């Protein structure tokens, strides 16, 4: 969309703002971290369209869970699936997330052993795999291999795997019967008109005003309602784009007039 490619919008970023959909998913993630340790822990798939706050949500969740007492490693590990992923590339992204300066082994089997060993020794409890939709850019054989890799991580470690991606990648994952029994789906939906959206917009507006030191856009309820609806319309209900527009503060009205 044009908003994503607009440098004026990209230059403005708001801090995290809590909202209902995210709080529900964060509650589910928090509950998973209290699940009794065992092989084959329950896993989650967070699906949602692009620019709808998925990466921001997992980043925020990892921030609020500091290292456990007695160790330096946080219990949550976040990695991002690379383009055209393979088994070897998947292990590379996990190992690099655990230790960016590590010299990576050459063979996939060595990498698999190292990943399993380090997941156990470092005490990682939850592994986020962001941009899971990139599995769809892999060759068909590599896709099947990657699903088997996920099974190995789930079956042979005590780590909770949370995949995060677009709905089409969720459809691909849940076409596999074994993955259906391992992953529970949750959705981060697009925003629609309603009380929840009014509250979200007001929270974003207050945060923007605090950050910029400026007053809210307007005190006229009718103008404010029209403004919210226009923002929702041109963003398609994607919270990432809504946030970027609201971050314009007093310049938002001028921006909308030009669009």
Coordinates of C-alpha atoms in Angstrom, one line a residue:
X1 CA 0.0 0.0 0.0
X2 CA 1.1 3.6 -0.6
X3 CA 1.3 4.3 3.1
X4 CA 3.9 1.7 3.7
X5 CA 6.1 3.3 1.0
X6 CA 5.7 6.8 2.1
X7 CA 9.0 8.0 3.8
X8 CA 7.2 10.7 5.7
X9 CA 5.1 8.0 7.4
X10 CA 8.0 5.6 8.0
X11 CA 10.0 8.3 9.8
X12 CA 7.4 8.4 12.6
X13 CA 7.0 5.5 15.1
X14 CA 4.9 5.4 18.2
X15 CA 5.8 3.5 21.4
X16 CA 3.8 0.3 22.2
X17 CA 0.1 0.9 23.0
X18 CA -1.9 -1.9 24.7
X19 CA -5.1 -3.0 23.0
X20 CA -7.6 -5.8 23.4
X21 CA -6.5 -8.2 20.6
X22 CA -2.9 -8.1 21.7
X23 CA -3.7 -8.4 25.3
X24 CA -5.6 -11.6 24.6
X25 CA -2.7 -13.2 22.7
X26 CA -0.2 -12.0 25.3
X27 CA -2.4 -13.7 28.0
X28 CA -2.2 -16.9 26.0
X29 CA 1.6 -16.6 25.6
X30 CA 2.0 -15.9 29.4
X31 CA -0.1 -19.0 30.2
X32 CA 2.1 -21.2 28.0
X33 CA 5.2 -20.1 29.9
X34 CA 3.6 -21.5 33.1
X35 CA 2.9 -24.9 31.4
X36 CA 4.6 -27.8 33.2
X37 CA 7.8 -28.8 31.4
X38 CA 7.6 -31.9 29.2
X39 CA 8.7 -33.1 25.8
X40 CA 6.4 -31.9 23.1
X41 CA 5.2 -28.7 24.7
X42 CA 2.0 -27.0 23.3
X43 CA 2.7 -24.6 20.4
X44 CA 1.0 -21.6 18.9
X45 CA 0.5 -20.0 15.5
X46 CA -0.2 -16.3 15.5
X47 CA -1.7 -15.3 12.1
X48 CA -2.5 -11.9 10.7
X49 CA -2.1 -9.8 7.6
X50 CA 1.0 -7.8 6.9
X51 CA 1.5 -4.6 8.9
X52 CA -0.9 -5.7 11.5
X53 CA 1.3 -5.6 14.6
X54 CA 2.5 -9.3 14.7
X55 CA 6.2 -8.5 15.0
X56 CA 5.6 -5.6 17.3
X57 CA 3.5 -7.9 19.6
X58 CA 6.2 -10.6 19.9
X59 CA 8.9 -7.9 20.4
X60 CA 6.8 -6.3 23.2
X61 CA 6.2 -9.7 24.8
X62 CA 9.9 -10.6 24.9
X63 CA 10.6 -7.2 26.5
X64 CA 8.3 -7.8 29.4
X65 CA 9.9 -11.2 30.3
X66 CA 13.4 -10.5 31.6
X67 CA 15.9 -13.2 32.4
X68 CA 14.9 -15.7 35.1
X69 CA 16.8 -15.5 38.4
X70 CA 20.2 -17.1 38.3
X71 CA 20.8 -16.9 34.6
X72 CA 21.6 -14.3 32.0
X73 CA 19.7 -15.8 29.0
X74 CA 16.1 -14.5 28.6
X75 CA 13.5 -17.3 28.4
X76 CA 12.3 -16.1 25.0
X77 CA 14.2 -16.4 21.7
X78 CA 13.1 -14.6 18.6
X79 CA 14.3 -15.4 15.1
X80 CA 13.0 -14.6 11.6
X81 CA 12.6 -17.1 8.9
X82 CA 14.8 -16.2 5.9
X83 CA 13.7 -15.9 2.3
X84 CA 13.8 -19.2 0.4
X85 CA 14.5 -21.1 3.7
X86 CA 16.2 -24.5 3.9
X87 CA 16.9 -26.7 6.8
X88 CA 20.4 -25.3 7.1
X89 CA 19.2 -21.7 6.9
X90 CA 16.6 -22.3 9.6
X91 CA 19.2 -23.6 12.0
X92 CA 21.5 -20.7 11.1
X93 CA 18.8 -18.1 12.1
X94 CA 18.2 -19.9 15.4
X95 CA 21.9 -20.2 16.3
X96 CA 22.5 -16.6 15.3
X97 CA 19.7 -15.4 17.5
X98 CA 21.2 -17.3 20.4
X99 CA 24.8 -16.2 19.8
X100 CA 25.3 -13.6 17.0
X101 CA 29.1 -14.0 17.1
X102 CA 29.0 -17.8 16.8
X103 CA 31.0 -19.5 14.0
X104 CA 28.4 -21.7 12.4
X105 CA 29.0 -25.4 11.5
X106 CA 28.9 -26.4 7.9
X107 CA 26.6 -29.4 7.9
X108 CA 22.9 -29.3 8.7
X109 CA 23.3 -32.3 11.0
X110 CA 25.9 -30.5 13.1
X111 CA 23.7 -27.4 13.3
X112 CA 20.7 -29.5 14.4
X113 CA 22.7 -31.0 17.2
X114 CA 24.0 -27.6 18.3
X115 CA 20.5 -26.1 18.2
X116 CA 19.1 -28.9 20.4
X117 CA 22.0 -28.7 22.8
X118 CA 21.9 -24.9 23.1
X119 CA 18.1 -24.8 23.6
X120 CA 18.5 -27.2 26.5
X121 CA 21.7 -25.6 28.0
X122 CA 20.5 -22.0 27.8
X123 CA 17.1 -22.7 29.2
X124 CA 15.1 -21.1 26.3
X125 CA 11.4 -21.7 27.0
X126 CA 9.8 -20.1 24.0
X127 CA 11.0 -19.8 20.4
X128 CA 9.3 -17.3 18.1
X129 CA 9.6 -17.9 14.4
X130 CA 8.6 -14.7 12.7
X131 CA 7.9 -14.1 9.0
X132 CA 6.7 -17.8 8.7
X133 CA 5.1 -16.9 5.4
X134 CA 8.5 -17.1 3.9
X135 CA 8.3 -20.9 4.0
X136 CA 6.0 -20.5 1.0
X137 CA 9.1 -19.1 -1.0
X138 CA 11.0 -22.4 -0.4
X139 CA 11.1 -25.3 -2.8
X140 CA 8.4 -27.9 -2.2
X141 CA 11.0 -30.4 -0.9
X142 CA 12.5 -27.8 1.5
X143 CA 9.0 -27.1 2.8
X144 CA 8.5 -30.7 3.7
X145 CA 11.9 -30.9 5.3
X146 CA 11.2 -27.7 7.3
X147 CA 8.0 -29.2 8.7
X148 CA 10.0 -32.2 9.8
X149 CA 12.6 -29.8 11.4
X150 CA 9.7 -28.2 13.4
X151 CA 8.6 -31.6 14.6
X152 CA 12.1 -32.4 15.8
X153 CA 12.4 -29.2 17.8
X154 CA 8.9 -29.7 19.3
X155 CA 9.3 -33.4 20.0
X156 CA 12.9 -33.4 21.3
X157 CA 13.1 -30.2 23.4
X158 CA 11.0 -28.6 26.1
X159 CA 10.6 -25.4 24.1
X160 CA 7.3 -23.8 23.1
X161 CA 7.4 -23.0 19.4
X162 CA 5.4 -19.9 18.3
X163 CA 5.1 -19.4 14.6
X164 CA 4.1 -16.0 13.4
X165 CA 2.9 -15.3 9.8
X166 CA 0.3 -14.4 7.3
X167 CA -3.0 -16.5 7.1
X168 CA -1.8 -18.2 3.9
X169 CA 1.2 -19.7 5.8
X170 CA -1.1 -20.8 8.6
X171 CA -3.3 -22.6 6.0
X172 CA -0.2 -24.3 4.7
X173 CA 0.9 -25.4 8.2
X174 CA -2.5 -26.7 9.2
X175 CA -2.8 -28.8 6.0
X176 CA -0.4 -31.1 7.7
X177 CA -2.3 -33.4 10.2
X178 CA 0.7 -33.7 12.5
X179 CA 1.1 -29.9 12.7
X180 CA -2.6 -29.6 13.5
X181 CA -2.1 -31.7 16.6
X182 CA 0.9 -29.6 17.7
X183 CA -0.1 -26.0 17.0
X184 CA -3.1 -24.0 18.3
X185 CA -4.1 -21.1 16.0
X186 CA -4.8 -17.6 17.2
X187 CA -5.6 -14.6 15.0
X188 CA -4.6 -10.9 15.1
X189 CA -7.5 -9.5 13.0
X190 CA -7.9 -6.3 11.0
X191 CA -9.6 -3.4 12.8
X192 CA -13.2 -2.5 12.1
X193 CA -15.5 0.3 13.2
X194 CA -16.6 -0.1 16.8
X195 CA -16.0 0.9 20.4
X196 CA -12.7 -1.1 20.5
X197 CA -11.3 0.9 17.5
X198 CA -12.4 4.2 19.1
X199 CA -10.5 3.3 22.2
X200 CA -7.4 2.2 20.2
X201 CA -7.4 5.5 18.2
X202 CA -7.8 7.6 21.4
X203 CA -4.9 5.7 23.0
X204 CA -2.7 6.2 19.9
X205 CA -3.7 9.9 19.8
X206 CA -2.8 10.5 23.4
X207 CA 0.5 8.8 23.0
X208 CA 1.3 10.8 19.9
X209 CA 0.3 14.1 21.7
X210 CA 2.5 13.2 24.7
X211 CA 5.4 12.3 22.4
X212 CA 5.1 15.5 20.3
X213 CA 4.0 17.9 23.0
X214 CA 1.0 18.9 20.8
X215 CA -2.7 18.9 21.5
X216 CA -5.0 16.2 20.0
X217 CA -6.1 16.6 16.4
X218 CA -9.5 18.1 17.2
X219 CA -12.1 18.6 20.0
X220 CA -15.0 18.4 17.6
X221 CA -16.7 14.9 18.1
X222 CA -18.1 14.8 14.5
X223 CA -14.7 15.8 13.0
X224 CA -12.9 13.2 15.2
X225 CA -15.3 10.4 14.1
X226 CA -14.8 11.4 10.4
X227 CA -11.1 11.4 11.0
X228 CA -11.1 7.9 12.5
X229 CA -13.2 6.5 9.7
X230 CA -11.0 8.0 7.0
X231 CA -7.9 6.5 8.7
X232 CA -9.5 3.1 9.0
X233 CA -10.5 3.3 5.3
X234 CA -7.2 4.1 3.8
X235 CA -5.2 1.7 6.1
X236 CA -7.5 -1.2 5.6
X237 CA -7.7 -1.7 9.3
X238 CA -3.9 -2.6 9.7
X239 CA -2.7 -1.3 13.1
X240 CA 0.8 -0.8 11.8
X241 CA -0.4 1.7 9.3
X242 CA -3.0 3.3 11.6
X243 CA -0.2 3.9 14.1
X244 CA 2.1 5.5 11.5
X245 CA -0.7 7.8 10.4
X246 CA -1.6 8.9 13.9
X247 CA 2.1 9.5 14.6
X248 CA 1.9 12.4 12.2
X249 CA 0.0 14.3 14.9
X250 CA -1.1 17.8 13.7
X251 CA 0.1 17.0 10.2
X252 CA -2.5 14.1 9.8
X253 CA -5.3 16.3 8.6
X254 CA -3.0 17.8 5.8
X255 CA -1.9 14.3 4.9
X256 CA -5.5 13.0 4.6
X257 CA -6.5 16.0 2.5
X258 CA -3.8 15.0 0.0
X259 CA -5.0 11.4 -0.1

